Amino acid sequence: MTSTLIIGATGLLGSEMAKASARNGDSLHVLVRPATSANEERMRPLRQLGATVHVGDLDDYHSLVRAVGKADRVISSVHVGSASEMTLVRAVKDAGVSRFVPSAGFGLDFAAAAPGTIAPLDIKRAVFDAVREADLPYTVIYTNGFFSTWVATLGDLTRFGSAVLPPDEVTLYGDGTVPATFVSEKDIAAVTLRALEDPAAVRREIRIARNRITQGAMIDLWRRISGRSPRVVKMSAEELEALIAAVPGLGLLRAFWLRGETALETDTPEAGALYPELGFETVESAFVAMAAREG
Protein backbone atom coordinates (compact mmCIF):
# COMPACT_ATOMS: atom_id res chain seq x y z
CA MET A 1 0.00 0.00 0.00
CA THR A 2 1.35 3.42 -0.96
CA SER A 3 1.78 5.84 1.93
CA THR A 4 1.07 9.52 1.38
CA LEU A 5 1.86 12.36 3.79
CA ILE A 6 -0.29 15.50 3.59
CA ILE A 7 1.13 18.66 5.14
CA GLY A 8 -1.53 21.29 5.81
CA ALA A 9 -4.32 18.70 5.90
CA THR A 10 -6.67 20.83 8.04
CA GLY A 11 -6.82 23.63 5.46
CA LEU A 12 -9.31 24.05 2.62
CA LEU A 13 -7.07 22.44 0.01
CA GLY A 14 -5.26 20.07 2.37
CA SER A 15 -8.50 18.56 3.65
CA GLU A 16 -9.52 17.75 0.06
CA MET A 17 -6.09 16.21 -0.52
CA ALA A 18 -6.55 14.01 2.56
CA LYS A 19 -10.00 12.85 1.42
CA ALA A 20 -8.74 12.13 -2.10
CA SER A 21 -5.78 10.18 -0.74
CA ALA A 22 -8.04 8.10 1.50
CA ARG A 23 -10.41 7.40 -1.43
CA ASN A 24 -7.38 6.34 -3.43
CA GLY A 25 -6.68 3.63 -0.85
CA ASP A 26 -3.44 5.19 0.35
CA SER A 27 -2.04 4.74 3.82
CA LEU A 28 -2.77 8.34 4.83
CA HIS A 29 -0.37 10.28 7.04
CA VAL A 30 -0.75 13.91 8.10
CA LEU A 31 1.58 16.40 9.76
CA VAL A 32 -0.04 18.90 12.11
CA ARG A 33 1.26 21.50 14.52
CA PRO A 34 1.13 20.76 18.27
CA ALA A 35 -1.69 23.28 18.79
CA THR A 36 -3.72 21.73 15.97
CA SER A 37 -3.25 18.21 17.31
CA ALA A 38 -4.94 19.31 20.55
CA ASN A 39 -7.96 20.72 18.70
CA GLU A 40 -10.45 17.86 18.56
CA GLU A 41 -12.80 19.67 16.18
CA ARG A 42 -10.06 20.11 13.59
CA MET A 43 -8.60 16.65 14.10
CA ARG A 44 -11.87 14.68 13.99
CA PRO A 45 -12.21 14.65 10.16
CA LEU A 46 -8.64 13.37 9.79
CA ARG A 47 -9.13 10.63 12.37
CA GLN A 48 -12.36 9.61 10.60
CA LEU A 49 -10.29 9.11 7.44
CA GLY A 50 -7.99 6.79 9.40
CA ALA A 51 -5.02 9.12 9.13
CA THR A 52 -1.82 8.47 11.04
CA VAL A 53 -1.06 11.76 12.76
CA HIS A 54 2.45 13.15 13.10
CA VAL A 55 3.02 16.22 15.25
CA GLY A 56 5.64 18.65 14.04
CA ASP A 57 6.36 22.04 12.56
CA LEU A 58 7.74 23.37 9.30
CA ASP A 59 10.53 25.06 11.24
CA ASP A 60 11.48 21.80 13.00
CA TYR A 61 13.69 19.82 10.62
CA HIS A 62 13.81 16.71 12.81
CA SER A 63 10.01 16.49 13.12
CA LEU A 64 9.76 16.82 9.34
CA VAL A 65 12.29 14.05 8.70
CA ARG A 66 10.45 11.74 11.10
CA ALA A 67 7.11 12.31 9.36
CA VAL A 68 8.41 12.36 5.79
CA GLY A 69 10.37 9.18 6.46
CA LYS A 70 7.09 7.30 6.98
CA ALA A 71 5.75 8.15 3.53
CA ASP A 72 6.42 7.18 -0.06
CA ARG A 73 5.21 10.53 -1.31
CA VAL A 74 4.57 13.96 0.20
CA ILE A 75 1.99 16.62 -0.70
CA SER A 76 2.48 20.07 0.81
CA SER A 77 -0.52 22.40 0.90
CA VAL A 78 0.94 24.87 3.40
CA HIS A 79 -0.02 28.53 3.26
CA VAL A 80 1.23 30.53 0.30
CA GLY A 81 3.37 32.82 2.45
CA SER A 82 5.32 30.12 4.26
CA ALA A 83 9.02 30.46 3.49
CA SER A 84 9.58 27.63 5.99
CA GLU A 85 8.95 25.16 3.16
CA MET A 86 12.67 25.46 2.46
CA THR A 87 13.22 23.27 5.53
CA LEU A 88 10.71 20.79 4.14
CA VAL A 89 12.62 20.62 0.86
CA ARG A 90 15.74 19.60 2.79
CA ALA A 91 13.80 16.99 4.80
CA VAL A 92 12.24 15.50 1.66
CA LYS A 93 15.65 15.18 0.02
CA ASP A 94 17.23 13.59 3.09
CA ALA A 95 14.33 11.13 3.56
CA GLY A 96 14.40 10.06 -0.10
CA VAL A 97 10.67 10.07 -0.94
CA SER A 98 9.52 8.81 -4.33
CA ARG A 99 7.43 11.89 -5.20
CA PHE A 100 7.03 15.40 -3.81
CA VAL A 101 4.23 17.86 -4.62
CA PRO A 102 5.31 21.26 -3.21
CA SER A 103 2.77 23.97 -2.47
CA ALA A 104 4.81 26.18 -4.81
CA GLY A 105 2.53 25.25 -7.68
CA PHE A 106 -0.86 25.85 -6.09
CA GLY A 107 -1.40 29.21 -7.75
CA LEU A 108 -0.25 30.90 -10.95
CA ASP A 109 1.84 29.19 -13.62
CA PHE A 110 5.34 30.66 -13.29
CA ALA A 111 5.60 30.66 -17.08
CA ALA A 112 2.75 33.19 -17.22
CA ALA A 113 3.11 35.17 -14.00
CA ALA A 114 5.51 38.08 -14.01
CA PRO A 115 8.07 38.20 -11.18
CA GLY A 116 7.22 40.84 -8.60
CA THR A 117 3.45 40.39 -9.00
CA ILE A 118 3.06 39.61 -5.31
CA ALA A 119 5.58 38.70 -2.59
CA PRO A 120 4.16 35.23 -1.73
CA LEU A 121 4.39 34.23 -5.39
CA ASP A 122 8.09 35.13 -5.40
CA ILE A 123 8.50 32.99 -2.26
CA LYS A 124 6.87 30.10 -4.12
CA ARG A 125 9.20 30.63 -7.06
CA ALA A 126 12.22 30.50 -4.73
CA VAL A 127 10.93 27.26 -3.16
CA PHE A 128 10.48 25.68 -6.58
CA ASP A 129 14.00 26.75 -7.55
CA ALA A 130 15.23 24.96 -4.41
CA VAL A 131 13.22 21.84 -5.31
CA ARG A 132 14.80 21.69 -8.75
CA GLU A 133 18.27 22.43 -7.42
CA ALA A 134 17.88 19.51 -4.98
CA ASP A 135 16.88 17.30 -7.95
CA LEU A 136 13.80 16.03 -6.13
CA PRO A 137 11.24 13.82 -7.92
CA TYR A 138 8.67 16.63 -7.95
CA THR A 139 5.32 17.17 -9.61
CA VAL A 140 4.08 20.76 -9.60
CA ILE A 141 0.39 21.51 -10.11
CA TYR A 142 -0.48 25.07 -11.17
CA THR A 143 -4.07 25.76 -10.17
CA ASN A 144 -4.69 29.42 -10.98
CA GLY A 145 -7.83 30.59 -9.09
CA PHE A 146 -9.42 28.56 -6.31
CA PHE A 147 -13.22 28.44 -6.27
CA SER A 148 -13.33 29.25 -2.54
CA THR A 149 -11.28 32.41 -3.03
CA TRP A 150 -12.29 33.74 -6.44
CA VAL A 151 -15.61 32.24 -7.52
CA ALA A 152 -17.23 32.65 -4.09
CA THR A 153 -16.23 36.34 -4.09
CA LEU A 154 -17.28 36.96 -7.71
CA GLY A 155 -13.66 37.72 -8.50
CA ASP A 156 -13.24 40.36 -5.79
CA LEU A 157 -10.38 39.19 -3.57
CA THR A 158 -11.08 41.99 -1.08
CA ARG A 159 -14.37 40.28 -0.14
CA PHE A 160 -12.72 37.01 0.91
CA GLY A 161 -13.69 36.25 4.51
CA SER A 162 -16.95 38.21 4.33
CA ALA A 163 -19.92 36.81 6.22
CA VAL A 164 -22.06 36.62 3.07
CA LEU A 165 -20.56 35.01 -0.03
CA PRO A 166 -21.09 35.64 -2.87
CA PRO A 167 -21.17 39.27 -1.70
CA ASP A 168 -24.02 41.77 -2.05
CA GLU A 169 -21.53 44.32 -3.37
CA VAL A 170 -18.60 43.53 -5.65
CA THR A 171 -15.83 45.57 -7.23
CA LEU A 172 -15.45 45.11 -10.98
CA TYR A 173 -11.80 45.60 -11.94
CA GLY A 174 -10.88 47.23 -15.23
CA ASP A 175 -13.51 46.70 -17.90
CA GLY A 176 -14.47 43.22 -16.65
CA THR A 177 -13.61 41.53 -19.96
CA VAL A 178 -10.23 39.94 -19.13
CA PRO A 179 -10.56 36.13 -18.81
CA ALA A 180 -9.25 34.06 -15.91
CA THR A 181 -9.38 30.35 -15.07
CA PHE A 182 -10.67 28.68 -11.91
CA VAL A 183 -10.86 25.24 -10.31
CA SER A 184 -12.43 23.74 -7.19
CA GLU A 185 -10.24 22.44 -4.40
CA LYS A 186 -11.79 19.00 -4.85
CA ASP A 187 -10.69 18.94 -8.49
CA ILE A 188 -7.19 20.13 -7.57
CA ALA A 189 -6.91 17.15 -5.24
CA ALA A 190 -8.17 14.78 -7.96
CA VAL A 191 -5.60 16.05 -10.45
CA THR A 192 -2.83 15.80 -7.86
CA LEU A 193 -3.63 12.20 -6.94
CA ARG A 194 -3.93 11.26 -10.63
CA ALA A 195 -0.56 12.85 -11.39
CA LEU A 196 1.03 10.95 -8.52
CA GLU A 197 0.01 7.71 -10.23
CA ASP A 198 1.51 8.89 -13.53
CA PRO A 199 5.20 7.96 -14.03
CA ALA A 200 5.40 10.54 -16.82
CA ALA A 201 4.59 13.32 -14.34
CA VAL A 202 7.88 13.00 -12.46
CA ARG A 203 9.83 16.28 -12.66
CA ARG A 204 6.96 17.79 -14.57
CA GLU A 205 4.77 20.88 -14.24
CA ILE A 206 1.05 20.61 -14.94
CA ARG A 207 -1.45 23.45 -15.13
CA ILE A 208 -5.21 23.36 -14.58
CA ALA A 209 -6.85 25.83 -16.96
CA ARG A 210 -10.53 24.89 -16.86
CA ASN A 211 -13.44 27.30 -16.32
CA ARG A 212 -12.26 30.23 -18.39
CA ILE A 213 -14.51 33.21 -17.65
CA THR A 214 -14.34 37.00 -17.31
CA GLN A 215 -15.31 38.78 -14.11
CA GLY A 216 -18.21 40.50 -15.83
CA ALA A 217 -19.55 37.18 -17.13
CA MET A 218 -19.11 35.62 -13.69
CA ILE A 219 -21.22 38.32 -12.05
CA ASP A 220 -23.91 37.98 -14.75
CA LEU A 221 -23.95 34.19 -14.31
CA TRP A 222 -24.46 34.56 -10.56
CA ARG A 223 -27.36 36.97 -11.19
CA ARG A 224 -29.07 34.49 -13.51
CA ILE A 225 -28.63 31.48 -11.23
CA SER A 226 -29.30 33.06 -7.84
CA GLY A 227 -31.76 35.81 -8.68
CA ARG A 228 -29.58 38.12 -6.58
CA SER A 229 -28.24 41.30 -8.12
CA PRO A 230 -25.10 42.43 -6.31
CA ARG A 231 -24.25 46.10 -6.49
CA VAL A 232 -21.27 46.57 -8.80
CA VAL A 233 -18.66 49.22 -8.03
CA LYS A 234 -16.27 49.86 -10.91
CA MET A 235 -12.55 50.36 -10.36
CA SER A 236 -10.36 51.45 -13.24
CA ALA A 237 -6.98 49.93 -13.95
CA GLU A 238 -5.34 53.14 -12.72
CA GLU A 239 -7.31 53.05 -9.47
CA LEU A 240 -6.40 49.40 -8.95
CA GLU A 241 -2.70 50.17 -9.44
CA ALA A 242 -2.98 52.89 -6.78
CA LEU A 243 -4.67 50.43 -4.43
CA ILE A 244 -1.95 47.83 -5.01
CA ALA A 245 0.71 50.45 -4.30
CA ALA A 246 -0.93 50.96 -0.88
CA VAL A 247 -1.72 47.26 -0.29
CA PRO A 248 0.85 45.16 -2.22
CA GLY A 249 -0.89 41.91 -1.22
CA LEU A 250 -3.66 42.75 -3.67
CA GLY A 251 -1.29 42.33 -6.61
CA LEU A 252 -3.11 39.15 -7.58
CA LEU A 253 -6.04 41.30 -8.71
CA ARG A 254 -3.72 42.79 -11.34
CA ALA A 255 -2.56 39.35 -12.42
CA PHE A 256 -6.13 38.06 -12.78
CA TRP A 257 -8.15 40.98 -14.06
CA LEU A 258 -5.69 43.30 -15.83
CA ARG A 259 -2.92 41.06 -17.18
CA GLY A 260 -5.02 37.90 -17.56
CA GLU A 261 -2.07 35.79 -16.44
CA THR A 262 -4.15 32.77 -15.37
CA ALA A 263 -5.62 32.40 -18.86
CA LEU A 264 -2.43 32.83 -20.87
CA GLU A 265 -1.34 29.86 -22.95
CA THR A 266 2.02 28.41 -21.89
CA ASP A 267 4.04 25.33 -22.74
CA THR A 268 2.97 23.75 -19.44
CA PRO A 269 0.74 20.71 -20.20
CA GLU A 270 -2.90 21.16 -19.18
CA ALA A 271 -4.46 18.66 -16.75
CA GLY A 272 -7.71 18.19 -18.61
CA ALA A 273 -5.83 17.28 -21.78
CA LEU A 274 -3.42 14.97 -19.93
CA TYR A 275 -6.15 13.20 -17.97
CA PRO A 276 -9.37 13.41 -20.03
CA GLU A 277 -11.04 10.84 -17.78
CA LEU A 278 -11.24 13.43 -15.00
CA GLY A 279 -14.34 15.60 -14.72
CA PHE A 280 -14.18 19.19 -13.49
CA GLU A 281 -16.73 21.15 -11.50
CA THR A 282 -17.90 24.22 -13.41
CA VAL A 283 -18.44 27.76 -12.16
CA GLU A 284 -22.11 27.31 -13.04
CA SER A 285 -22.49 24.17 -10.94
CA ALA A 286 -20.69 25.87 -8.06
CA PHE A 287 -23.12 28.79 -8.24
CA VAL A 288 -26.09 26.40 -8.32
CA ALA A 289 -24.81 24.79 -5.11
CA MET A 290 -24.22 28.17 -3.47
CA ALA A 291 -27.70 29.37 -4.39
CA ALA A 292 -29.24 26.15 -3.05
CA ARG A 293 -27.49 26.62 0.30
CA GLU A 294 -28.88 30.15 0.53
CA GLY A 295 -32.36 28.93 -0.29
CSV table of C-alpha atoms in Angstrom, one decimal:
chain,number,residue,atom,x,y,z
A,1,MET,CA,0.0,0.0,0.0
A,2,THR,CA,1.4,3.4,-1.0
A,3,SER,CA,1.8,5.8,1.9
A,4,THR,CA,1.1,9.5,1.4
A,5,LEU,CA,1.9,12.4,3.8
A,6,ILE,CA,-0.3,15.5,3.6
A,7,ILE,CA,1.1,18.7,5.1
A,8,GLY,CA,-1.5,21.3,5.8
A,9,ALA,CA,-4.3,18.7,5.9
A,10,THR,CA,-6.7,20.8,8.0
A,11,GLY,CA,-6.8,23.6,5.5
A,12,LEU,CA,-9.3,24.0,2.6
A,13,LEU,CA,-7.1,22.4,0.0
A,14,GLY,CA,-5.3,20.1,2.4
A,15,SER,CA,-8.5,18.6,3.6
A,16,GLU,CA,-9.5,17.7,0.1
A,17,MET,CA,-6.1,16.2,-0.5
A,18,ALA,CA,-6.6,14.0,2.6
A,19,LYS,CA,-10.0,12.8,1.4
A,20,ALA,CA,-8.7,12.1,-2.1
A,21,SER,CA,-5.8,10.2,-0.7
A,22,ALA,CA,-8.0,8.1,1.5
A,23,ARG,CA,-10.4,7.4,-1.4
A,24,ASN,CA,-7.4,6.3,-3.4
A,25,GLY,CA,-6.7,3.6,-0.9
A,26,ASP,CA,-3.4,5.2,0.4
A,27,SER,CA,-2.0,4.7,3.8
A,28,LEU,CA,-2.8,8.3,4.8
A,29,HIS,CA,-0.4,10.3,7.0
A,30,VAL,CA,-0.8,13.9,8.1
A,31,LEU,CA,1.6,16.4,9.8
A,32,VAL,CA,0.0,18.9,12.1
A,33,ARG,CA,1.3,21.5,14.5
A,34,PRO,CA,1.1,20.8,18.3
A,35,ALA,CA,-1.7,23.3,18.8
A,36,THR,CA,-3.7,21.7,16.0
A,37,SER,CA,-3.2,18.2,17.3
A,38,ALA,CA,-4.9,19.3,20.6
A,39,ASN,CA,-8.0,20.7,18.7
A,40,GLU,CA,-10.4,17.9,18.6
A,41,GLU,CA,-12.8,19.7,16.2
A,42,ARG,CA,-10.1,20.1,13.6
A,43,MET,CA,-8.6,16.6,14.1
A,44,ARG,CA,-11.9,14.7,14.0
A,45,PRO,CA,-12.2,14.6,10.2
A,46,LEU,CA,-8.6,13.4,9.8
A,47,ARG,CA,-9.1,10.6,12.4
A,48,GLN,CA,-12.4,9.6,10.6
A,49,LEU,CA,-10.3,9.1,7.4
A,50,GLY,CA,-8.0,6.8,9.4
A,51,ALA,CA,-5.0,9.1,9.1
A,52,THR,CA,-1.8,8.5,11.0
A,53,VAL,CA,-1.1,11.8,12.8
A,54,HIS,CA,2.5,13.1,13.1
A,55,VAL,CA,3.0,16.2,15.3
A,56,GLY,CA,5.6,18.7,14.0
A,57,ASP,CA,6.4,22.0,12.6
A,58,LEU,CA,7.7,23.4,9.3
A,59,ASP,CA,10.5,25.1,11.2
A,60,ASP,CA,11.5,21.8,13.0
A,61,TYR,CA,13.7,19.8,10.6
A,62,HIS,CA,13.8,16.7,12.8
A,63,SER,CA,10.0,16.5,13.1
A,64,LEU,CA,9.8,16.8,9.3
A,65,VAL,CA,12.3,14.1,8.7
A,66,ARG,CA,10.4,11.7,11.1
A,67,ALA,CA,7.1,12.3,9.4
A,68,VAL,CA,8.4,12.4,5.8
A,69,GLY,CA,10.4,9.2,6.5
A,70,LYS,CA,7.1,7.3,7.0
A,71,ALA,CA,5.8,8.2,3.5
A,72,ASP,CA,6.4,7.2,-0.1
A,73,ARG,CA,5.2,10.5,-1.3
A,74,VAL,CA,4.6,14.0,0.2
A,75,ILE,CA,2.0,16.6,-0.7
A,76,SER,CA,2.5,20.1,0.8
A,77,SER,CA,-0.5,22.4,0.9
A,78,VAL,CA,0.9,24.9,3.4
A,79,HIS,CA,0.0,28.5,3.3
A,80,VAL,CA,1.2,30.5,0.3
A,81,GLY,CA,3.4,32.8,2.5
A,82,SER,CA,5.3,30.1,4.3
A,83,ALA,CA,9.0,30.5,3.5
A,84,SER,CA,9.6,27.6,6.0
A,85,GLU,CA,9.0,25.2,3.2
A,86,MET,CA,12.7,25.5,2.5
A,87,THR,CA,13.2,23.3,5.5
A,88,LEU,CA,10.7,20.8,4.1
A,89,VAL,CA,12.6,20.6,0.9
A,90,ARG,CA,15.7,19.6,2.8
A,91,ALA,CA,13.8,17.0,4.8
A,92,VAL,CA,12.2,15.5,1.7
A,93,LYS,CA,15.7,15.2,0.0
A,94,ASP,CA,17.2,13.6,3.1
A,95,ALA,CA,14.3,11.1,3.6
A,96,GLY,CA,14.4,10.1,-0.1
A,97,VAL,CA,10.7,10.1,-0.9
A,98,SER,CA,9.5,8.8,-4.3
A,99,ARG,CA,7.4,11.9,-5.2
A,100,PHE,CA,7.0,15.4,-3.8
A,101,VAL,CA,4.2,17.9,-4.6
A,102,PRO,CA,5.3,21.3,-3.2
A,103,SER,CA,2.8,24.0,-2.5
A,104,ALA,CA,4.8,26.2,-4.8
A,105,GLY,CA,2.5,25.3,-7.7
A,106,PHE,CA,-0.9,25.8,-6.1
A,107,GLY,CA,-1.4,29.2,-7.8
A,108,LEU,CA,-0.3,30.9,-10.9
A,109,ASP,CA,1.8,29.2,-13.6
A,110,PHE,CA,5.3,30.7,-13.3
A,111,ALA,CA,5.6,30.7,-17.1
A,112,ALA,CA,2.7,33.2,-17.2
A,113,ALA,CA,3.1,35.2,-14.0
A,114,ALA,CA,5.5,38.1,-14.0
A,115,PRO,CA,8.1,38.2,-11.2
A,116,GLY,CA,7.2,40.8,-8.6
A,117,THR,CA,3.5,40.4,-9.0
A,118,ILE,CA,3.1,39.6,-5.3
A,119,ALA,CA,5.6,38.7,-2.6
A,120,PRO,CA,4.2,35.2,-1.7
A,121,LEU,CA,4.4,34.2,-5.4
A,122,ASP,CA,8.1,35.1,-5.4
A,123,ILE,CA,8.5,33.0,-2.3
A,124,LYS,CA,6.9,30.1,-4.1
A,125,ARG,CA,9.2,30.6,-7.1
A,126,ALA,CA,12.2,30.5,-4.7
A,127,VAL,CA,10.9,27.3,-3.2
A,128,PHE,CA,10.5,25.7,-6.6
A,129,ASP,CA,14.0,26.8,-7.6
A,130,ALA,CA,15.2,25.0,-4.4
A,131,VAL,CA,13.2,21.8,-5.3
A,132,ARG,CA,14.8,21.7,-8.8
A,133,GLU,CA,18.3,22.4,-7.4
A,134,ALA,CA,17.9,19.5,-5.0
A,135,ASP,CA,16.9,17.3,-8.0
A,136,LEU,CA,13.8,16.0,-6.1
A,137,PRO,CA,11.2,13.8,-7.9
A,138,TYR,CA,8.7,16.6,-7.9
A,139,THR,CA,5.3,17.2,-9.6
A,140,VAL,CA,4.1,20.8,-9.6
A,141,ILE,CA,0.4,21.5,-10.1
A,142,TYR,CA,-0.5,25.1,-11.2
A,143,THR,CA,-4.1,25.8,-10.2
A,144,ASN,CA,-4.7,29.4,-11.0
A,145,GLY,CA,-7.8,30.6,-9.1
A,146,PHE,CA,-9.4,28.6,-6.3
A,147,PHE,CA,-13.2,28.4,-6.3
A,148,SER,CA,-13.3,29.3,-2.5
A,149,THR,CA,-11.3,32.4,-3.0
A,150,TRP,CA,-12.3,33.7,-6.4
A,151,VAL,CA,-15.6,32.2,-7.5
A,152,ALA,CA,-17.2,32.6,-4.1
A,153,THR,CA,-16.2,36.3,-4.1
A,154,LEU,CA,-17.3,37.0,-7.7
A,155,GLY,CA,-13.7,37.7,-8.5
A,156,ASP,CA,-13.2,40.4,-5.8
A,157,LEU,CA,-10.4,39.2,-3.6
A,158,THR,CA,-11.1,42.0,-1.1
A,159,ARG,CA,-14.4,40.3,-0.1
A,160,PHE,CA,-12.7,37.0,0.9
A,161,GLY,CA,-13.7,36.2,4.5
A,162,SER,CA,-17.0,38.2,4.3
A,163,ALA,CA,-19.9,36.8,6.2
A,164,VAL,CA,-22.1,36.6,3.1
A,165,LEU,CA,-20.6,35.0,0.0
A,166,PRO,CA,-21.1,35.6,-2.9
A,167,PRO,CA,-21.2,39.3,-1.7
A,168,ASP,CA,-24.0,41.8,-2.0
A,169,GLU,CA,-21.5,44.3,-3.4
A,170,VAL,CA,-18.6,43.5,-5.6
A,171,THR,CA,-15.8,45.6,-7.2
A,172,LEU,CA,-15.4,45.1,-11.0
A,173,TYR,CA,-11.8,45.6,-11.9
A,174,GLY,CA,-10.9,47.2,-15.2
A,175,ASP,CA,-13.5,46.7,-17.9
A,176,GLY,CA,-14.5,43.2,-16.7
A,177,THR,CA,-13.6,41.5,-20.0
A,178,VAL,CA,-10.2,39.9,-19.1
A,179,PRO,CA,-10.6,36.1,-18.8
A,180,ALA,CA,-9.2,34.1,-15.9
A,181,THR,CA,-9.4,30.4,-15.1
A,182,PHE,CA,-10.7,28.7,-11.9
A,183,VAL,CA,-10.9,25.2,-10.3
A,184,SER,CA,-12.4,23.7,-7.2
A,185,GLU,CA,-10.2,22.4,-4.4
A,186,LYS,CA,-11.8,19.0,-4.9
A,187,ASP,CA,-10.7,18.9,-8.5
A,188,ILE,CA,-7.2,20.1,-7.6
A,189,ALA,CA,-6.9,17.1,-5.2
A,190,ALA,CA,-8.2,14.8,-8.0
A,191,VAL,CA,-5.6,16.1,-10.5
A,192,THR,CA,-2.8,15.8,-7.9
A,193,LEU,CA,-3.6,12.2,-6.9
A,194,ARG,CA,-3.9,11.3,-10.6
A,195,ALA,CA,-0.6,12.9,-11.4
A,196,LEU,CA,1.0,10.9,-8.5
A,197,GLU,CA,0.0,7.7,-10.2
A,198,ASP,CA,1.5,8.9,-13.5
A,199,PRO,CA,5.2,8.0,-14.0
A,200,ALA,CA,5.4,10.5,-16.8
A,201,ALA,CA,4.6,13.3,-14.3
A,202,VAL,CA,7.9,13.0,-12.5
A,203,ARG,CA,9.8,16.3,-12.7
A,204,ARG,CA,7.0,17.8,-14.6
A,205,GLU,CA,4.8,20.9,-14.2
A,206,ILE,CA,1.0,20.6,-14.9
A,207,ARG,CA,-1.5,23.5,-15.1
A,208,ILE,CA,-5.2,23.4,-14.6
A,209,ALA,CA,-6.8,25.8,-17.0
A,210,ARG,CA,-10.5,24.9,-16.9
A,211,ASN,CA,-13.4,27.3,-16.3
A,212,ARG,CA,-12.3,30.2,-18.4
A,213,ILE,CA,-14.5,33.2,-17.6
A,214,THR,CA,-14.3,37.0,-17.3
A,215,GLN,CA,-15.3,38.8,-14.1
A,216,GLY,CA,-18.2,40.5,-15.8
A,217,ALA,CA,-19.5,37.2,-17.1
A,218,MET,CA,-19.1,35.6,-13.7
A,219,ILE,CA,-21.2,38.3,-12.1
A,220,ASP,CA,-23.9,38.0,-14.7
A,221,LEU,CA,-23.9,34.2,-14.3
A,222,TRP,CA,-24.5,34.6,-10.6
A,223,ARG,CA,-27.4,37.0,-11.2
A,224,ARG,CA,-29.1,34.5,-13.5
A,225,ILE,CA,-28.6,31.5,-11.2
A,226,SER,CA,-29.3,33.1,-7.8
A,227,GLY,CA,-31.8,35.8,-8.7
A,228,ARG,CA,-29.6,38.1,-6.6
A,229,SER,CA,-28.2,41.3,-8.1
A,230,PRO,CA,-25.1,42.4,-6.3
A,231,ARG,CA,-24.2,46.1,-6.5
A,232,VAL,CA,-21.3,46.6,-8.8
A,233,VAL,CA,-18.7,49.2,-8.0
A,234,LYS,CA,-16.3,49.9,-10.9
A,235,MET,CA,-12.5,50.4,-10.4
A,236,SER,CA,-10.4,51.5,-13.2
A,237,ALA,CA,-7.0,49.9,-14.0
A,238,GLU,CA,-5.3,53.1,-12.7
A,239,GLU,CA,-7.3,53.1,-9.5
A,240,LEU,CA,-6.4,49.4,-8.9
A,241,GLU,CA,-2.7,50.2,-9.4
A,242,ALA,CA,-3.0,52.9,-6.8
A,243,LEU,CA,-4.7,50.4,-4.4
A,244,ILE,CA,-1.9,47.8,-5.0
A,245,ALA,CA,0.7,50.5,-4.3
A,246,ALA,CA,-0.9,51.0,-0.9
A,247,VAL,CA,-1.7,47.3,-0.3
A,248,PRO,CA,0.8,45.2,-2.2
A,249,GLY,CA,-0.9,41.9,-1.2
A,250,LEU,CA,-3.7,42.8,-3.7
A,251,GLY,CA,-1.3,42.3,-6.6
A,252,LEU,CA,-3.1,39.1,-7.6
A,253,LEU,CA,-6.0,41.3,-8.7
A,254,ARG,CA,-3.7,42.8,-11.3
A,255,ALA,CA,-2.6,39.3,-12.4
A,256,PHE,CA,-6.1,38.1,-12.8
A,257,TRP,CA,-8.2,41.0,-14.1
A,258,LEU,CA,-5.7,43.3,-15.8
A,259,ARG,CA,-2.9,41.1,-17.2
A,260,GLY,CA,-5.0,37.9,-17.6
A,261,GLU,CA,-2.1,35.8,-16.4
A,262,THR,CA,-4.2,32.8,-15.4
A,263,ALA,CA,-5.6,32.4,-18.9
A,264,LEU,CA,-2.4,32.8,-20.9
A,265,GLU,CA,-1.3,29.9,-22.9
A,266,THR,CA,2.0,28.4,-21.9
A,267,ASP,CA,4.0,25.3,-22.7
A,268,THR,CA,3.0,23.7,-19.4
A,269,PRO,CA,0.7,20.7,-20.2
A,270,GLU,CA,-2.9,21.2,-19.2
A,271,ALA,CA,-4.5,18.7,-16.7
A,272,GLY,CA,-7.7,18.2,-18.6
A,273,ALA,CA,-5.8,17.3,-21.8
A,274,LEU,CA,-3.4,15.0,-19.9
A,275,TYR,CA,-6.2,13.2,-18.0
A,276,PRO,CA,-9.4,13.4,-20.0
A,277,GLU,CA,-11.0,10.8,-17.8
A,278,LEU,CA,-11.2,13.4,-15.0
A,279,GLY,CA,-14.3,15.6,-14.7
A,280,PHE,CA,-14.2,19.2,-13.5
A,281,GLU,CA,-16.7,21.2,-11.5
A,282,THR,CA,-17.9,24.2,-13.4
A,283,VAL,CA,-18.4,27.8,-12.2
A,284,GLU,CA,-22.1,27.3,-13.0
A,285,SER,CA,-22.5,24.2,-10.9
A,286,ALA,CA,-20.7,25.9,-8.1
A,287,PHE,CA,-23.1,28.8,-8.2
A,288,VAL,CA,-26.1,26.4,-8.3
A,289,ALA,CA,-24.8,24.8,-5.1
A,290,MET,CA,-24.2,28.2,-3.5
A,291,ALA,CA,-27.7,29.4,-4.4
A,292,ALA,CA,-29.2,26.2,-3.0
A,293,ARG,CA,-27.5,26.6,0.3
A,294,GLU,CA,-28.9,30.1,0.5
A,295,GLY,CA,-32.4,28.9,-0.3
